[in-house]
Coordinates of C-alpha atoms in Angstrom, one line a residue:
M13 CA 139.0 122.2 170.4
S14 CA 137.0 119.1 169.4
D15 CA 134.2 117.8 171.6
A16 CA 134.4 114.4 170.1
P17 CA 134.6 111.5 172.7
P18 CA 138.2 110.2 173.0
Q19 CA 139.2 106.9 171.5
P20 CA 142.5 106.0 173.1
V21 CA 144.8 103.5 171.2
K22 CA 147.7 103.5 173.7
L23 CA 147.7 102.7 177.4
A24 CA 148.0 105.8 179.6
L25 CA 148.5 103.8 182.8
S26 CA 151.8 102.9 184.4
S27 CA 152.7 99.3 185.3
E28 CA 152.4 100.2 189.0
Q29 CA 148.8 101.5 188.4
L30 CA 147.9 98.3 186.5
Q31 CA 149.1 96.1 189.3
Q32 CA 147.5 98.1 192.1
D33 CA 144.2 99.2 190.6
F34 CA 143.1 96.5 188.1
I35 CA 142.2 92.9 188.1
R36 CA 141.5 90.2 185.5
V37 CA 138.1 88.6 185.6
T38 CA 136.7 85.7 183.7
M39 CA 133.0 85.9 182.7
D40 CA 131.9 82.3 182.8
R41 CA 128.3 82.3 184.1
I42 CA 127.2 80.9 180.7
P43 CA 128.2 77.2 180.9
D44 CA 129.2 77.0 177.2
P45 CA 132.9 77.9 177.1
R46 CA 132.5 79.2 173.5
W47 CA 130.7 82.3 175.0
Q48 CA 133.1 82.8 178.0
Y49 CA 135.8 85.5 178.0
G50 CA 138.2 87.4 180.2
L51 CA 139.0 91.1 180.6
V52 CA 140.7 93.5 182.9
V53 CA 138.7 95.9 185.0
R54 CA 139.3 98.4 187.8
K55 CA 139.3 96.9 191.3
N56 CA 136.7 97.6 194.0
V57 CA 134.5 99.9 192.0
T58 CA 133.5 97.5 189.2
K59 CA 130.4 95.4 189.9
L60 CA 128.3 92.8 188.1
R61 CA 124.7 93.1 187.1
P62 CA 123.4 89.6 188.1
K63 CA 120.5 89.4 185.7
D64 CA 122.5 89.9 182.5
G65 CA 124.6 87.5 180.6
L66 CA 123.0 84.2 181.7
A67 CA 122.2 82.6 178.2
P68 CA 124.1 82.3 175.0
P69 CA 122.8 83.4 171.6
D70 CA 120.5 80.9 169.9
A71 CA 118.3 80.6 166.8
E72 CA 115.5 82.8 168.2
H73 CA 117.9 85.3 169.9
P74 CA 121.1 85.5 167.7
V75 CA 122.2 88.6 169.7
R76 CA 122.5 88.4 173.5
S77 CA 124.2 90.0 176.4
L78 CA 127.1 87.9 177.7
G79 CA 127.6 90.0 180.8
R80 CA 127.2 93.5 182.1
L81 CA 129.4 95.3 184.6
Y82 CA 128.9 98.8 186.1
R83 CA 131.1 101.3 187.9
E84 CA 130.1 102.4 191.4
D85 CA 132.3 105.5 191.3
V86 CA 131.0 106.9 188.0
E87 CA 127.7 106.4 186.2
A88 CA 129.0 104.0 183.4
D89 CA 128.8 100.4 182.4
L90 CA 130.7 97.8 180.3
E91 CA 128.9 95.1 178.4
V92 CA 129.8 92.3 176.0
Y93 CA 127.4 91.1 173.4
G94 CA 127.5 87.8 171.6
I95 CA 126.3 87.3 168.1
Q96 CA 125.8 84.0 166.3
A97 CA 126.8 84.9 162.7
R98 CA 125.0 83.3 159.8
F99 CA 127.2 84.6 157.0
E100 CA 130.9 85.5 156.7
V101 CA 130.9 89.4 156.9
D102 CA 133.2 92.1 157.9
P103 CA 132.7 92.6 161.7
V104 CA 132.9 96.4 161.3
A105 CA 130.2 96.5 158.7
W106 CA 127.9 94.4 161.0
L107 CA 128.6 96.8 163.9
E108 CA 127.9 99.9 161.8
E109 CA 124.5 98.5 160.8
W110 CA 123.6 97.5 164.3
L111 CA 124.5 100.9 165.8
R112 CA 122.7 102.7 163.0
F113 CA 119.6 100.6 163.4
N114 CA 119.5 101.5 167.1
G115 CA 119.9 105.2 166.5
L116 CA 123.6 105.7 167.4
T117 CA 125.7 108.2 165.4
P118 CA 129.4 107.2 165.0
S119 CA 131.9 110.0 165.8
A120 CA 135.0 108.0 164.8
T121 CA 135.8 104.6 163.4
L122 CA 139.0 102.6 163.4
R123 CA 139.3 99.6 161.1
W124 CA 141.9 96.9 160.8
P125 CA 142.0 93.9 158.4
L126 CA 142.3 90.5 159.9
L127 CA 141.9 87.0 158.5
G128 CA 138.3 86.9 159.6
G129 CA 137.4 90.2 157.9
I130 CA 137.8 93.9 158.7
S131 CA 137.3 94.4 162.4
G132 CA 136.2 97.7 163.9
D133 CA 136.2 100.1 166.8
I134 CA 133.5 102.8 166.8
V135 CA 133.0 105.7 169.2
A136 CA 129.3 106.8 169.0
E137 CA 127.0 109.4 170.6
W138 CA 123.3 109.5 171.3
T139 CA 120.7 111.4 173.2
I140 CA 117.9 110.1 175.5
D141 CA 115.3 112.5 176.9
G142 CA 117.7 115.4 176.3
V143 CA 120.7 113.7 178.0
R144 CA 123.8 113.2 175.9
F145 CA 125.6 109.8 176.1
A146 CA 128.8 108.4 174.5
G147 CA 130.2 104.9 174.1
R148 CA 132.8 102.9 172.5
F149 CA 132.1 99.6 170.6
A150 CA 134.7 97.1 169.4
T151 CA 134.4 93.8 167.6
F152 CA 136.1 90.5 168.2
K153 CA 135.5 87.4 166.0
S154 CA 136.2 83.7 166.2
G155 CA 134.7 81.5 163.5
S156 CA 130.9 82.1 163.5
R157 CA 131.0 83.9 166.8
L158 CA 131.1 87.7 166.8
F159 CA 131.6 89.6 170.1
V160 CA 131.0 93.3 170.6
A161 CA 132.5 94.8 173.7
C162 CA 131.2 98.3 174.7
C163 CA 131.3 100.9 177.4
R164 CA 128.6 103.6 177.9
A165 CA 128.3 106.7 180.0
R166 CA 126.8 110.1 180.1
R167 CA 128.9 112.4 177.8
E168 CA 130.3 114.3 180.8
N169 CA 131.5 111.1 182.4
Y170 CA 132.8 109.3 179.3
D171 CA 136.3 110.8 179.3
R172 CA 136.9 109.4 182.9
I173 CA 136.4 105.8 181.7
A174 CA 138.0 106.0 178.2
D175 CA 141.5 104.8 179.3
D176 CA 140.1 102.0 181.5
F177 CA 137.9 100.7 178.7
F178 CA 140.8 100.7 176.2
L179 CA 142.7 98.5 178.8
A180 CA 139.7 96.2 178.9
L181 CA 139.8 96.0 175.0
S182 CA 143.5 95.4 174.9
Q183 CA 143.2 92.5 177.4
F184 CA 140.0 90.9 176.0
K185 CA 140.5 87.2 175.5
L186 CA 138.1 84.4 174.6
V187 CA 138.2 81.2 176.7
Q188 CA 137.8 79.1 173.6
S189 CA 138.9 80.0 170.1
D190 CA 137.8 78.5 166.8
P191 CA 140.3 76.7 164.5
T192 CA 139.2 79.0 161.7
P193 CA 138.5 82.7 161.7
L194 CA 135.7 82.3 159.1
A195 CA 132.0 82.1 159.9
E196 CA 131.3 79.7 157.1
P197 CA 132.9 76.7 155.5
L198 CA 134.4 77.3 152.0
R199 CA 133.6 75.9 148.6
Y200 CA 136.8 75.2 146.5
A201 CA 137.6 75.0 142.9
D202 CA 141.1 74.3 141.4
G203 CA 143.0 74.0 138.1
L204 CA 146.4 73.9 136.6
S205 CA 146.7 76.9 134.3
P206 CA 148.3 79.4 134.2
V207 CA 149.9 77.8 137.4
P208 CA 148.3 75.3 139.8
W209 CA 145.6 77.3 141.6
K210 CA 142.8 77.1 144.1
L211 CA 139.9 79.5 144.4
C212 CA 137.1 79.5 147.0
V213 CA 133.9 81.2 148.0
P214 CA 131.9 81.1 151.2
G215 CA 129.7 78.0 151.7
S216 CA 126.5 80.0 151.4
W217 CA 127.3 80.7 147.8
Q218 CA 126.6 78.2 145.0
V219 CA 129.4 77.5 142.5
L220 CA 127.7 77.7 139.1
S221 CA 130.7 76.8 136.9
V222 CA 134.4 76.2 136.9
E223 CA 136.4 76.8 133.7
K224 CA 139.9 75.3 133.7
D225 CA 140.6 73.8 130.3
G226 CA 142.1 76.9 128.7
P227 CA 145.2 79.0 129.5
G228 CA 143.5 80.4 132.7
G229 CA 140.8 79.5 135.2
T230 CA 137.5 81.0 136.1
I231 CA 135.0 80.4 138.9
Q232 CA 131.4 81.7 138.8
A233 CA 129.2 81.7 141.9
A234 CA 125.8 83.0 143.0
A235 CA 124.1 83.8 146.3
T236 CA 120.4 83.6 147.1
A237 CA 118.1 84.5 150.0
P238 CA 118.3 82.6 153.3
P239 CA 115.1 81.2 154.8
A240 CA 112.7 83.9 156.0
S241 CA 112.8 82.4 159.5
D242 CA 116.6 82.7 159.7
R243 CA 117.0 85.5 162.4
A244 CA 120.8 85.2 162.5
A245 CA 120.9 86.3 158.8
V246 CA 119.4 89.7 159.7
A247 CA 120.7 90.1 163.3
A248 CA 122.2 93.5 162.5
T249 CA 118.8 95.0 162.3
T250 CA 117.6 93.9 165.8
P251 CA 117.2 96.0 168.9
F252 CA 119.9 96.1 171.6
P253 CA 119.3 93.2 174.1
G254 CA 117.1 94.6 176.9
L255 CA 115.1 96.8 174.6
P256 CA 111.6 95.8 173.5
E257 CA 111.8 93.1 170.8
R258 CA 110.4 93.6 167.3
D259 CA 109.5 91.3 164.5
P260 CA 112.4 90.9 162.0
I261 CA 112.2 93.2 159.0
D262 CA 111.0 91.2 155.9
W263 CA 113.7 91.8 153.4
F264 CA 112.5 91.4 149.8
A265 CA 113.9 88.0 148.7
P266 CA 115.3 89.1 145.3
T267 CA 117.5 91.7 147.0
W268 CA 119.6 88.8 148.3
S269 CA 120.6 87.7 144.8
A270 CA 124.2 88.3 143.8
Q271 CA 126.7 87.1 141.3
L272 CA 130.5 86.8 141.6
S273 CA 133.2 85.7 139.2
A274 CA 137.0 85.4 139.6
T275 CA 139.6 84.6 136.9
L276 CA 143.3 83.8 137.0
A277 CA 145.0 84.6 133.7
P278 CA 148.5 84.5 132.3
S279 CA 150.4 87.6 131.4
F280 CA 150.3 86.9 127.7
I281 CA 146.5 87.3 127.8
V282 CA 146.3 90.2 130.4
N283 CA 149.5 92.2 130.0
S284 CA 148.7 95.5 131.7
W285 CA 146.5 97.2 134.3
D286 CA 144.5 98.9 131.5
A287 CA 143.9 95.6 129.7
A288 CA 142.7 94.0 133.0
A289 CA 140.4 97.0 133.7
D290 CA 138.9 96.8 130.2
L291 CA 138.2 93.1 130.6
C292 CA 136.5 93.6 133.9
L293 CA 134.4 96.6 132.8
S294 CA 133.3 94.7 129.6
T295 CA 132.2 91.8 131.8
L296 CA 130.1 94.1 133.9
R297 CA 128.7 95.8 130.9
D298 CA 127.7 92.5 129.3
A299 CA 125.8 91.6 132.5
G300 CA 123.6 94.6 131.9
L301 CA 125.2 97.1 134.3
E302 CA 125.6 100.8 133.9
L303 CA 128.4 101.9 136.2
E304 CA 128.5 105.3 137.9
E305 CA 132.3 105.2 138.3
K306 CA 134.8 103.4 136.1
V307 CA 138.2 104.3 137.6
F308 CA 140.1 101.6 139.6
V309 CA 142.0 102.8 142.6
E310 CA 145.1 101.3 144.2
E311 CA 144.6 99.4 147.4
A312 CA 146.6 97.2 149.9
P313 CA 146.8 93.8 148.2
L314 CA 145.0 90.9 149.7
G315 CA 146.5 87.4 150.2
R316 CA 149.5 86.6 148.1
F317 CA 149.2 89.4 145.6
E318 CA 151.9 92.1 145.2
K319 CA 149.7 94.9 143.8
S320 CA 146.0 95.4 143.6
R321 CA 143.4 97.9 142.4
S322 CA 139.7 97.9 143.0
L323 CA 136.4 99.5 141.9
V324 CA 133.2 99.8 144.0
T325 CA 130.4 101.8 142.4
P326 CA 126.7 102.3 142.4
A327 CA 125.2 100.9 139.3
R328 CA 121.9 100.4 137.3
L329 CA 121.0 96.9 136.4
R330 CA 119.0 96.8 133.2
G331 CA 118.1 100.4 133.7
E332 CA 117.0 100.0 137.4
P333 CA 118.8 101.8 140.2
G334 CA 119.8 100.2 143.5
A335 CA 122.7 97.9 142.4
E336 CA 126.3 97.9 143.3
A337 CA 129.2 96.6 141.3
R338 CA 132.6 95.5 142.6
S339 CA 135.7 94.6 140.7
R340 CA 139.3 93.8 141.6
L341 CA 142.5 93.6 139.6
A342 CA 145.6 92.0 141.3
N343 CA 148.9 90.7 140.1
I344 CA 151.8 88.5 141.3
G345 CA 154.6 87.6 138.9
P346 CA 153.2 86.2 135.7
V347 CA 149.6 85.7 137.1
W348 CA 146.7 88.2 136.9
F349 CA 143.6 88.0 139.1
L350 CA 140.4 89.6 138.0
S351 CA 137.1 89.5 139.8
A352 CA 133.7 91.1 139.3
G353 CA 130.6 91.0 141.3
V354 CA 127.1 92.5 141.4
G355 CA 124.5 92.8 144.2
V356 CA 122.3 95.4 145.8
A357 CA 123.4 98.7 147.3
R358 CA 123.8 98.9 151.1
S359 CA 120.7 101.1 151.4
V360 CA 118.6 98.4 149.7
N361 CA 119.5 95.4 151.9
P362 CA 122.5 95.9 154.3
H363 CA 122.6 92.2 155.2
A364 CA 123.0 91.1 151.6
W365 CA 125.4 93.9 150.9
M366 CA 127.7 92.8 153.8
R367 CA 127.7 89.2 152.6
N368 CA 128.5 90.2 149.0
A369 CA 131.3 92.6 150.0
R370 CA 133.0 90.1 152.2
A371 CA 132.7 87.3 149.6
H372 CA 134.4 89.5 147.0
D373 CA 137.3 90.2 149.3
L374 CA 137.6 86.6 150.5
V375 CA 138.0 85.1 147.0
A376 CA 141.1 87.3 146.6
Q377 CA 142.3 86.9 150.2
T378 CA 142.3 83.0 150.0
V379 CA 143.7 82.4 146.5
E380 CA 146.3 79.6 146.5
L381 CA 149.0 79.6 143.8
E382 CA 152.0 77.4 143.1
L383 CA 154.5 79.8 141.6

């Protein structure tokens, strides 16, 4: 029998229990409604820690507690963190890095794709002075605001609060939502062939060129390092609020550099999956990349596309290790989409890696076509 902490995904409480034993509360001690939220907790035994959750995230503190509750009947707490995101990234990737940096080991991870990126729900374990603990951490995102709701308890107590915390997650609601799910504005390019189209990349990327005079269209973009003083850009490698603060890690500026290209082509130029793959692989080869893997795998299509295949592989750039290449092939009707990108591996700079991975997905997710 597995000793892994449970991760409920269905309510195990009757409607009568919900009405009798639980209450909805709104956490509004921070005046700014953008950082206020509501959730459902167990009556009578859930109390507020008054010194936590009094200030929103800011430039110096991009991660802050937005409120901490504790249970009187069992040694456990529930806390919500707020993060001011600098880049558009997948929330689950951000959470993975934050937990890893703080020494927590994931036991199980749930992922689900949303318009604002892949969200996540992670159960983790850790040990302090020989005592085992377990917790569940889940992400919510609205625009540039990222929220992490979590519960924590000694391992022997965790199972007693698992269902209650799932109820809190299922009823979590922001007081104020953003009009867009994305953390950054977008840069657009458009053209008329092979059909009227629009492609976009996150605003932190620079559009280098747009080719739209031939039978297809191509956009090329590049990303560079943020200012060294930008703490929000590297917030995933900061201690949990309440722990001793540290100076931000000084990530080597060139590791932030990345390239991304996306092409829309008619079927008389790209007429098969093999032809599309050969074109993408030759583009990566011409950029000086030696790929460890070269096989595209089927995936759930993004945006408007009907079918899609992708490749993510470690690579050497001009003979040097530490790079990662990404490529995607997608199709709808007479139109083919091909993208290729290169940046650093996750182990080299996780912040740049998160930004690059999300940009590569976003360019496919947001394609507009007039078919």
